[in-house]
Structures are given as C-alpha cells and as structure tokens.
mmCIF file of C-alpha atoms and ligand atoms in Angstrom:
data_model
loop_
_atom_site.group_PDB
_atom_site.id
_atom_site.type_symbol
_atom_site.label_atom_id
_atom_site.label_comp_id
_atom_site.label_asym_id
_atom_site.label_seq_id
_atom_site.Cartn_x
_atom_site.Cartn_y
_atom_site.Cartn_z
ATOM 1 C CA UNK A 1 -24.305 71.254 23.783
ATOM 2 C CA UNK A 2 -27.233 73.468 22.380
ATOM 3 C CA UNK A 3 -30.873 72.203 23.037
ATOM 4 C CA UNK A 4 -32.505 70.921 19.827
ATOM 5 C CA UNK A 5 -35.943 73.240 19.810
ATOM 6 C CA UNK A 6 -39.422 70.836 20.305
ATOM 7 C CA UNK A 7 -41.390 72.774 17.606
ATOM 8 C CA UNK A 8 -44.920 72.754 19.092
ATOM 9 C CA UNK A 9 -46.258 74.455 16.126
ATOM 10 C CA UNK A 10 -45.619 72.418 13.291
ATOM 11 C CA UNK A 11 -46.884 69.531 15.357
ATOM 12 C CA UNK A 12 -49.906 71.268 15.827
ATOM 13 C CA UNK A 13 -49.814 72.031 12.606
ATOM 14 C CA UNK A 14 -49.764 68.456 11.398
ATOM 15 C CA UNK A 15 -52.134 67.404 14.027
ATOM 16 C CA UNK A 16 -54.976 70.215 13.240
ATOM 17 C CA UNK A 17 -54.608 68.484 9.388
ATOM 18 C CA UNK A 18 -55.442 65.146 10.620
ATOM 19 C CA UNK A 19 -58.332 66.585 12.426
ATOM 20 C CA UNK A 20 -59.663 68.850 9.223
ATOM 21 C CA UNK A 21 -59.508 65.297 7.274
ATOM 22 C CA UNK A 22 -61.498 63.715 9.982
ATOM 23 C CA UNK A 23 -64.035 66.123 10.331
ATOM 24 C CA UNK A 24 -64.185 66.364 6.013
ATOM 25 C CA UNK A 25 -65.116 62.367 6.684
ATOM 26 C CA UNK A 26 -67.929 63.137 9.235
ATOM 27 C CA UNK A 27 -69.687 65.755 7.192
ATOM 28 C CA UNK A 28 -69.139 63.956 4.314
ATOM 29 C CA UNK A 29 -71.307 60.443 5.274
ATOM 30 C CA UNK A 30 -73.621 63.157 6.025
ATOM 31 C CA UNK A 31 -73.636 63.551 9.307
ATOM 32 C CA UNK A 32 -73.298 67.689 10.774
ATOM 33 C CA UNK A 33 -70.171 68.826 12.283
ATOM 34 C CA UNK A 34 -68.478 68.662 15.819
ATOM 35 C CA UNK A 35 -70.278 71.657 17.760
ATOM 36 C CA UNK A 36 -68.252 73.257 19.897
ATOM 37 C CA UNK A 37 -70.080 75.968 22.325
ATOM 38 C CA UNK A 38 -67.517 78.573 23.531
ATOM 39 C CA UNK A 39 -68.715 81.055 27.046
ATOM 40 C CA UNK A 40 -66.830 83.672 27.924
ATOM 41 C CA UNK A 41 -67.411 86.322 30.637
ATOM 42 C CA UNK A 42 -66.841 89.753 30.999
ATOM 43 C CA UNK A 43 -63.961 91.699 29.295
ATOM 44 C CA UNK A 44 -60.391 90.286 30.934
ATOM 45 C CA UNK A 45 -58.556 90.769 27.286
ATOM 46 C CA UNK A 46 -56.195 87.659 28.069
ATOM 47 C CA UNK A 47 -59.282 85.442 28.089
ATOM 48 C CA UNK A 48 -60.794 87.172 25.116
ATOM 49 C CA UNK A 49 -57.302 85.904 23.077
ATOM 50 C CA UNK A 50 -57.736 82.714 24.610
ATOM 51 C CA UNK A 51 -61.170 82.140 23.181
ATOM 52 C CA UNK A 52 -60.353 83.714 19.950
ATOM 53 C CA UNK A 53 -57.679 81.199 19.186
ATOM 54 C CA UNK A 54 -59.937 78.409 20.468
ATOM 55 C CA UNK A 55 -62.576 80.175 17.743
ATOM 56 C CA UNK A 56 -60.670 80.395 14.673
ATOM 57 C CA UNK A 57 -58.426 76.835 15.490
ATOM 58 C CA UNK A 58 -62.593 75.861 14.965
ATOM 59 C CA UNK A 59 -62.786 77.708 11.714
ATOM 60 C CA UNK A 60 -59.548 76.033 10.489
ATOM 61 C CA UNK A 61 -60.623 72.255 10.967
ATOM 62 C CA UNK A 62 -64.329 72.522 10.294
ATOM 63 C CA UNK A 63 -65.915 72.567 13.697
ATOM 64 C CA UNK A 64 -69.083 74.540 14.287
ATOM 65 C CA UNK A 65 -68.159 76.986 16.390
ATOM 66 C CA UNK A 66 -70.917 78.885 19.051
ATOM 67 C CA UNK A 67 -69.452 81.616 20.519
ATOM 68 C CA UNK A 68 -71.738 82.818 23.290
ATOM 69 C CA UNK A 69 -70.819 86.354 25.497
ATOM 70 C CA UNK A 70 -71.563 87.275 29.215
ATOM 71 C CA UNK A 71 -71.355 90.890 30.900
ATOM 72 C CA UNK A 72 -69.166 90.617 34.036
ATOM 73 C CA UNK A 73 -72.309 91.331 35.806
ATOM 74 C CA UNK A 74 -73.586 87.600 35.243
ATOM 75 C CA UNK A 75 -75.462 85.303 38.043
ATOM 76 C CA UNK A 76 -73.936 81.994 38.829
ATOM 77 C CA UNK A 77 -77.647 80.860 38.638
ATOM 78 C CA UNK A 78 -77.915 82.471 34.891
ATOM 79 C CA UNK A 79 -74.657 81.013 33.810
ATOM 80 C CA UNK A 80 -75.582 77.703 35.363
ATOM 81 C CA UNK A 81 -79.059 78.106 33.655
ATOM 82 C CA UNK A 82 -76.573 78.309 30.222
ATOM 83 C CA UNK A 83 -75.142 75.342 30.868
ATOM 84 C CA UNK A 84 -78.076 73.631 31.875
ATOM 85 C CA UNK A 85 -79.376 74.556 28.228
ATOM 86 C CA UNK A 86 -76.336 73.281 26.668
ATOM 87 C CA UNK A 87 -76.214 70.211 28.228
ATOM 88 C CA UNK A 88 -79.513 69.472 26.920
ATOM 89 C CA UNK A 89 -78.859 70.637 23.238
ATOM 90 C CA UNK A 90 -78.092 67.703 21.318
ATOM 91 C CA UNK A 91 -76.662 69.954 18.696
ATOM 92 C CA UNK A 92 -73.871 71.035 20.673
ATOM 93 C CA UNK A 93 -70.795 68.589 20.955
ATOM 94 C CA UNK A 94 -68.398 70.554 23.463
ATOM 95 C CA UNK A 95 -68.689 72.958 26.267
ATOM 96 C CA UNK A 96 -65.743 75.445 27.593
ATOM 97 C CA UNK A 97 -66.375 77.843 29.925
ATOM 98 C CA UNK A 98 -63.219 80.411 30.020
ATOM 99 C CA UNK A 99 -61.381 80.990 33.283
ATOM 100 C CA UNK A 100 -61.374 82.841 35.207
ATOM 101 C CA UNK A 101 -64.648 84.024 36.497
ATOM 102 C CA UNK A 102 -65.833 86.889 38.089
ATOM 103 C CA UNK A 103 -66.099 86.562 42.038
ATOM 104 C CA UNK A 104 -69.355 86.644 42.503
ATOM 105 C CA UNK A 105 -69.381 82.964 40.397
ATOM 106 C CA UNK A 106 -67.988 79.694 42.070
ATOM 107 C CA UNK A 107 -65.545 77.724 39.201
ATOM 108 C CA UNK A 108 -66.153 74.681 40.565
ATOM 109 C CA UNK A 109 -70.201 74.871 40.395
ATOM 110 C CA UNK A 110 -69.439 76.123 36.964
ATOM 111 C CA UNK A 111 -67.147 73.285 36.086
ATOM 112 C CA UNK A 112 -69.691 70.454 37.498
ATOM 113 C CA UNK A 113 -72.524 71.282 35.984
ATOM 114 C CA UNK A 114 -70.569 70.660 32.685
ATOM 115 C CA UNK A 115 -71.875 67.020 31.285
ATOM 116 C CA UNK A 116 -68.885 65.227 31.622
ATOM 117 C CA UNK A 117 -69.367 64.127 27.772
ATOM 118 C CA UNK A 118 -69.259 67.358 27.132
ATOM 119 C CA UNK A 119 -66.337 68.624 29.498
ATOM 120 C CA UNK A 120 -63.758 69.059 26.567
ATOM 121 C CA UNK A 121 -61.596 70.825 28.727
ATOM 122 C CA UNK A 122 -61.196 67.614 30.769
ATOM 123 C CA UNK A 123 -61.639 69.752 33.994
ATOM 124 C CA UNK A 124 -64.980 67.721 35.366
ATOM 125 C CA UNK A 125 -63.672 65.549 38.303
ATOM 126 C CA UNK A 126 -65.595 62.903 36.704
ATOM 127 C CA UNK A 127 -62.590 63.299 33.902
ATOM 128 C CA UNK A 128 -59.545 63.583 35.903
ATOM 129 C CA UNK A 129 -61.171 60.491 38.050
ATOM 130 C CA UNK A 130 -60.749 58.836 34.545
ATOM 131 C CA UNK A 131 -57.255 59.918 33.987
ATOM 132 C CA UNK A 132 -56.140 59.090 38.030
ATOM 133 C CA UNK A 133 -57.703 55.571 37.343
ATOM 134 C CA UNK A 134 -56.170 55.035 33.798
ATOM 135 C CA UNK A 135 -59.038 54.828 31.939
ATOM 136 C CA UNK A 136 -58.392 58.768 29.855
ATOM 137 C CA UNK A 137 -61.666 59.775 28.216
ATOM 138 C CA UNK A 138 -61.479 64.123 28.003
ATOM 139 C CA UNK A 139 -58.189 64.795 29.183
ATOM 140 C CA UNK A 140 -57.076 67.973 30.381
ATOM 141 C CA UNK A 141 -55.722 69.842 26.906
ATOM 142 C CA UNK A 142 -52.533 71.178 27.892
ATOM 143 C CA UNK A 143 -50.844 68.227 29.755
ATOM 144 C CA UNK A 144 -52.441 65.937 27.264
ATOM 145 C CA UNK A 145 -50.950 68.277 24.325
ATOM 146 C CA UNK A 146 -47.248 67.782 26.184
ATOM 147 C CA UNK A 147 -47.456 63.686 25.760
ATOM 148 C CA UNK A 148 -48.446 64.105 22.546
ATOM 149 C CA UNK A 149 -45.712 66.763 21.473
ATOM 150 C CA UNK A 150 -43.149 64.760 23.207
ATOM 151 C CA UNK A 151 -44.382 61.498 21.599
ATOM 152 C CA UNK A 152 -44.333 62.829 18.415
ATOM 153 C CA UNK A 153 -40.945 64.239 18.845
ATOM 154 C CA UNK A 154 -39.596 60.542 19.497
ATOM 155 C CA UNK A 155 -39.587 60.776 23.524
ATOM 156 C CA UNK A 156 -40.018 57.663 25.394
ATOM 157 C CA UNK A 157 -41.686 57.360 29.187
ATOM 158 C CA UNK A 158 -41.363 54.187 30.275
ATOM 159 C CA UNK A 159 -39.138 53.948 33.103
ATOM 160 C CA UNK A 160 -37.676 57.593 33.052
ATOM 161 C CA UNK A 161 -37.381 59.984 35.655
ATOM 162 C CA UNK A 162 -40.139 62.558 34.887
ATOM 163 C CA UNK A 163 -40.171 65.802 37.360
ATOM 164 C CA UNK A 164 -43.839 68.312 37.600
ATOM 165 C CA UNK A 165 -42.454 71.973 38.998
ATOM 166 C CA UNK A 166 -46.314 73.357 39.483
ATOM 167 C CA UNK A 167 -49.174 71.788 40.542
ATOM 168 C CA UNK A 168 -52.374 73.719 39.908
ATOM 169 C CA UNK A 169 -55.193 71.378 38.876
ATOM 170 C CA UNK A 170 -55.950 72.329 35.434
ATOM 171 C CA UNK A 171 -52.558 71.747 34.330
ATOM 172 C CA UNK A 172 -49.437 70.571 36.937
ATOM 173 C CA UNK A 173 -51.827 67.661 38.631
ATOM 174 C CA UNK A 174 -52.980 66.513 35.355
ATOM 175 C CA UNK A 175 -49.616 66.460 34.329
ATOM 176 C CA UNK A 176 -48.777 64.228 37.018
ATOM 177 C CA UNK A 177 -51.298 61.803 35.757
ATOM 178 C CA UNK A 178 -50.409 61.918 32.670
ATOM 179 C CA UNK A 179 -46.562 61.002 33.302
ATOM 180 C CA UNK A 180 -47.816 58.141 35.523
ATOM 181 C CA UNK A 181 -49.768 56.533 32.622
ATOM 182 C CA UNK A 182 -47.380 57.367 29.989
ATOM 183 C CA UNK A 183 -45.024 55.062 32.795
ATOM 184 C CA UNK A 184 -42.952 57.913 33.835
ATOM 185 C CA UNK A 185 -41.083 58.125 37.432
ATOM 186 C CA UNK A 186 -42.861 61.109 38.377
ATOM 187 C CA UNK A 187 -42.467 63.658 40.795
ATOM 188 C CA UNK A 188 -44.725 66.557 41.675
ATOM 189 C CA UNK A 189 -43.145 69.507 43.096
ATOM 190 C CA UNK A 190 -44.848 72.832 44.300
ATOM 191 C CA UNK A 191 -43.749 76.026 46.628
ATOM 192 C CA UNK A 192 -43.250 73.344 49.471
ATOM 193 C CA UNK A 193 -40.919 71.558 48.091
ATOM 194 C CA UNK A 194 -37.366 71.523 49.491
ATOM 195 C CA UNK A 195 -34.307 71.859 47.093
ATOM 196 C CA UNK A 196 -35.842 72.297 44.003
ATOM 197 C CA UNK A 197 -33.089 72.893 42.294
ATOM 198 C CA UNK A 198 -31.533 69.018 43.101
ATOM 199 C CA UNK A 199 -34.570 67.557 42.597
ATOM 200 C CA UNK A 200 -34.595 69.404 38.874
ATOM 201 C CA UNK A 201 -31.177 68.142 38.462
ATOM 202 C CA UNK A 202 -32.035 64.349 39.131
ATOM 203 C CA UNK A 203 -34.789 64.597 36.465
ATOM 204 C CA UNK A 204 -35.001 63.077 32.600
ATOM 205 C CA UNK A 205 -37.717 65.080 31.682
ATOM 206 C CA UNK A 206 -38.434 68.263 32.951
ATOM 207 C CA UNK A 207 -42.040 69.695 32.801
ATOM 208 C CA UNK A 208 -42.429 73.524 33.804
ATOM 209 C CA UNK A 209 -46.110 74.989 34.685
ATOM 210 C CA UNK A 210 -45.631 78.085 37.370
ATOM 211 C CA UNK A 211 -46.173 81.467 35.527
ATOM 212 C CA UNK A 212 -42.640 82.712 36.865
ATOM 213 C CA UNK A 213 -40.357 84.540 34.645
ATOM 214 C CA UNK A 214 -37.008 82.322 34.379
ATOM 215 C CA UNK A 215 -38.174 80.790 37.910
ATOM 216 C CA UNK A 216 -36.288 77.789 36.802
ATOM 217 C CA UNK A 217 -32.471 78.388 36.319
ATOM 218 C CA UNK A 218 -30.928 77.367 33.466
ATOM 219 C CA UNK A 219 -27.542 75.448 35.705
ATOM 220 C CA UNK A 220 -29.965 73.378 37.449
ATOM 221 C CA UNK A 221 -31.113 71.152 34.519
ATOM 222 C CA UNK A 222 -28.758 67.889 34.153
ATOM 223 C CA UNK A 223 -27.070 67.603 30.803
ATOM 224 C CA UNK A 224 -29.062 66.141 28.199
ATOM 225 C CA UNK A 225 -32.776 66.478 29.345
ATOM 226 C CA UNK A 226 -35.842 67.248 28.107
ATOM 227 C CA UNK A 227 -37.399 70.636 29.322
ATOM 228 C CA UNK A 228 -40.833 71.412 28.676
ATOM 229 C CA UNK A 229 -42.212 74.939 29.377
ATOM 230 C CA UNK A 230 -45.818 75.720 29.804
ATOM 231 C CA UNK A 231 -45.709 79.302 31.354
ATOM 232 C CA UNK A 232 -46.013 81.995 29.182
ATOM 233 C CA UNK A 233 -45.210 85.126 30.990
ATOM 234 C CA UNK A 234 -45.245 88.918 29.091
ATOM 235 C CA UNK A 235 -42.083 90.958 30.348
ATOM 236 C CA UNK A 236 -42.229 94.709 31.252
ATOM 237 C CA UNK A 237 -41.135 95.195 27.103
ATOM 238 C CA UNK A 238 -44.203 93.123 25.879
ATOM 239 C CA UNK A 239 -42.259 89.873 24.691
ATOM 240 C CA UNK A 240 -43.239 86.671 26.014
ATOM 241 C CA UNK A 241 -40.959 84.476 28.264
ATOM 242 C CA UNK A 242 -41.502 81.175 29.891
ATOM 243 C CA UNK A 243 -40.728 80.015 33.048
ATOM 244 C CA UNK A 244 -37.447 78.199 32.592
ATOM 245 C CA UNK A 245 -33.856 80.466 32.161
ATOM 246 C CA UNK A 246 -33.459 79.512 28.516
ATOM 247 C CA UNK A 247 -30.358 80.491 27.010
ATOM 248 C CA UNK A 248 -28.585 78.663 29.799
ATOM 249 C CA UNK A 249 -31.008 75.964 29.644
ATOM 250 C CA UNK A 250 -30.338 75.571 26.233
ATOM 251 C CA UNK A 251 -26.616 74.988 26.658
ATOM 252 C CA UNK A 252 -27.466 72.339 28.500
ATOM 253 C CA UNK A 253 -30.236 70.284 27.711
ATOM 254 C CA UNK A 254 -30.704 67.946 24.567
ATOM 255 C CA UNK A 255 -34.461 69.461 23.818
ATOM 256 C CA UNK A 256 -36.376 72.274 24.727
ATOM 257 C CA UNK A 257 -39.770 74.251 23.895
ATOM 258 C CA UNK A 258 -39.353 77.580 22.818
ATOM 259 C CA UNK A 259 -42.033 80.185 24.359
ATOM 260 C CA UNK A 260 -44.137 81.071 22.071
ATOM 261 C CA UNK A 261 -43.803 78.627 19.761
ATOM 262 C CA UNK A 262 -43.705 75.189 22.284
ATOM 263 C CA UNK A 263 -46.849 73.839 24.155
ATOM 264 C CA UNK A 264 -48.955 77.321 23.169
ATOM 265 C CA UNK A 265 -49.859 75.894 20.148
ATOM 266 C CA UNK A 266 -50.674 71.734 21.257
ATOM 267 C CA UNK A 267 -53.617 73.109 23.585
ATOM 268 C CA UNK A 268 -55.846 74.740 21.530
ATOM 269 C CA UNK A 269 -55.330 71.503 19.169
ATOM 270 C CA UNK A 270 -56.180 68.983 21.860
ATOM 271 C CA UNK A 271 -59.081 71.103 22.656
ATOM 272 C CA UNK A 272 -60.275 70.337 18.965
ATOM 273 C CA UNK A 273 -59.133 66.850 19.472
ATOM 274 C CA UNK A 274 -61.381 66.622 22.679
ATOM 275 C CA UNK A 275 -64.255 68.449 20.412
ATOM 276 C CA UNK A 276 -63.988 65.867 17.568
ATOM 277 C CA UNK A 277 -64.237 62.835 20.084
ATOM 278 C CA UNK A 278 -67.251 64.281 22.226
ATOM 279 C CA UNK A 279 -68.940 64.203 18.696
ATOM 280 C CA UNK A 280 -67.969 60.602 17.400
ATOM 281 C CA UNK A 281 -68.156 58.322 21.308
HETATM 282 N N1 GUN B 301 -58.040 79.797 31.119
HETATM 283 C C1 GUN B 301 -56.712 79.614 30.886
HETATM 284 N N2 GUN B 301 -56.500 78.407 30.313
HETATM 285 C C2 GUN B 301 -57.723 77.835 30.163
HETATM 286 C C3 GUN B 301 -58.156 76.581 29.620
HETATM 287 O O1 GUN B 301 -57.376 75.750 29.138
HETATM 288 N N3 GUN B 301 -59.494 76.356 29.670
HETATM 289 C C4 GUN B 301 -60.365 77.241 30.197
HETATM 290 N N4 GUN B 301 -61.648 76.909 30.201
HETATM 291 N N5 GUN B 301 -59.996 78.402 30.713
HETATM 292 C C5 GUN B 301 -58.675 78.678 30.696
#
C-alpha cells in the first residue's frame, strides 16, 4: 500500500478563502477589521519566519496586522507593560507573543498577562481550562489545525484509537484534549513511556509532535493508519524532515502529511481563525 498524502496546504488554502470572505463581510457592514498585534523579541531568525508567515497569512485575508519589535535586551516588566497596553486597546483584536524568549523573561508571566479574549494562541490556562472542560473558546492553533485537516479530509474520531507521541504544552497536551473531545481513545505518550513502538502499532491515528528526525520508524505504524506529523526538523543539507520515517511509513499507512506541506500550513490559518473570532464574540 502507498499512503494517500493529507494535503495541508490546499486545505489551508480553502480555509484562508472562507476567512478573506468573512472578513470582506465585517468591513463591509462597516465595521474595521480583525486587529491582530504581533511581538517578537530579539533576532532568533526561526522566530522571525514564524512571525512573517503569521504577517503576510494577515495581509492575505484582510486582517490588520501590528507588527511590534523588541531588542533581546527587553525587561519582563517593559514587555509586560506592552501587554498591559494591548490589553487595554480596544482596537486590537489578537495578541501573540513569539516563543521563545530571552532568559532573563519568564513565558509563563508573559503568557498570563495575555487577556484571555485576546490569547489567540490559545496558550492562557484560562483557554486550555476551556478545552480540558469541553467548552473550546481559543484553542491552541496547531492541534486545533490537525482536527480540522483531518476532518476535512473525511477522518472520523468517535470511538478510534488515537495515540499523542510528544507532550509539550503548546502542542502534544493540547492535542490530547483535542482527541478526547473529538471522542478519540487517546493516549499520550512522552520519553517515559515504555514500548513505544507497540503502543504506535495498536494506534488508528497516529499524531507526531517531538522535533526528532525520523524518531518514529516507519515498521512500527499498523497497516492502514493515519499518521500525522507536526515536527519539522532541517537536516545537515538544509531540507526539511519530520519526525516520522516516511518512505517506510508511507508503504504502510493509508494517509499521511507530507513535511512541508502537512500541518505547517493549518497553524498559521487557525491563528487567523482564532483572530477573526476574538473580533466577532
Ligand atoms: N513558537 C513556535 N511556535 C509558536 C506558536 O505557535 N506561537 C507562539 N507564540 N510562539 C511559537
């Protein structure tokens, strides 16, 4: 069997449309545009990519974009002090601070003092309290852009053996959640975890978030599953590689994500999603 490729991008694609139409509604009963207030600090050039995307995917569906810049140097009082003035702006819609941070700044202080109705990275614990308790409001953008890829692509949840490899809390413990409510049998698994590679093989659905070169091999995925990659890893040679083994994986499973081309794409779009409903609750 070879894998039938999840193309992330033409979702996204198709799902960055429906948000340009929806924003072309707002402005036009007269109302102004989403607001979406971008901070990044200092000069790690991985981050600056990040934000780029995150700034022209704004461009692209009509979202007023406020790109604000921090010297490495930065105070956790100033950059709270930022926040604090954002918060208050009723102008501005969405708030993302880009991780990581220096040292001398504590994420978490960072990621509290975000209004939680302006958290669109769904990182405020007031948000993932949400998600745990299955009430959603922001949701975290890149397991939230995996259910909707997979949805869109025709998967089903209910009932189905889901498995997490990864649990960081921006993206593998949200992705927990997120399997629960979508009525998944899910299981976390993390660099605890005993015999990974049966616990892969039991699953339906295989979701990948470790930042490991082909740390999952390709023989351990049971025929016919769904793999899901989130890492995105640059080799020695400068191309970009996931996490999973994927020309075995491939021979195996029924779907797969490519990397780049897979997930990549869904959460800078369900960051605009997030942006559009902080501006319309
Ligand atoms: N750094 C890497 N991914 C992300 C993300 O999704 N949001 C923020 N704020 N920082 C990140």
């Amino acid at each position: 069997m070879s894998a039938k490729l999840i193309d992330g991008k033409s979702i996204a694609d198709t799902l960055q449309q429906e948000l340009r139409s929806r924003v072309a509604g707002i402005t036009a009963s007269g109302r102004r545009a989403p607001a979406l207030a971008t901070l990044l600090v200092g000069a790690d050039p991985a981050s600056h990519v990040y934000v780029r995307n995150k700034r022209l995917a704004c461009e692209r569906i009509g979202v007023r974009s406020l790109p604000l810049e921090f010297g490495s140097g930065i105070s956790q009082a100033e950059l709270l002090a930022e926040i604090e003035r954002l918060n208050n702006d009723p102008e501005v819609d969405g708030i993302l601070v880009q991780l990581p941070l220096p040292a001398q700044i504590d994420s978490t202080a960072i990621i509290e003092a975000i209004r939680p109705d302006k958290d669109v990275d769904g990182f405020h614990p007031y948000n993932l309290g949400r998600l745990a308790q299955r009430q959603p409001v922001l949701r975290p953008c890149t397991p939230f852009g995996v259910i909707e890829m997979l949805r869109r692509s025709g998967e089903t949840f209910y009932g189905r053996r889901a498995i997490v490899v990864g649990a960081s809390n921006h993206v593998g413990r949200p992705m927990g959640l997120e399997l629960l409510l979508a009525g998944a049998t899910t299981t976390v698994c993390h660099r605890f975890t005993r015999d990974l590679a049966d616990e892969v093989a039991r699953a339906e659905i295989v979701i990948v978030a470790v930042g490991k070169p082909g740390f999952i091999k390709g023989d351990w995925i049971a025929p016919g599953a769904t793999v899901v990659d989130i890492g995105i890893n640059r080799l020695p040679d400068g191309k970009l590689c996931g996490d999973v083994e994927f020309d075995v994986a491939r021979q195996r499973a029924a779907r797969i994500t490519p990397v780049p081309g897979g997930v990549g794409p869904m959460t800078v779009t369900m960051l605009m999603h997030n942006t559009v409903l902080a501006a319309t609750r």
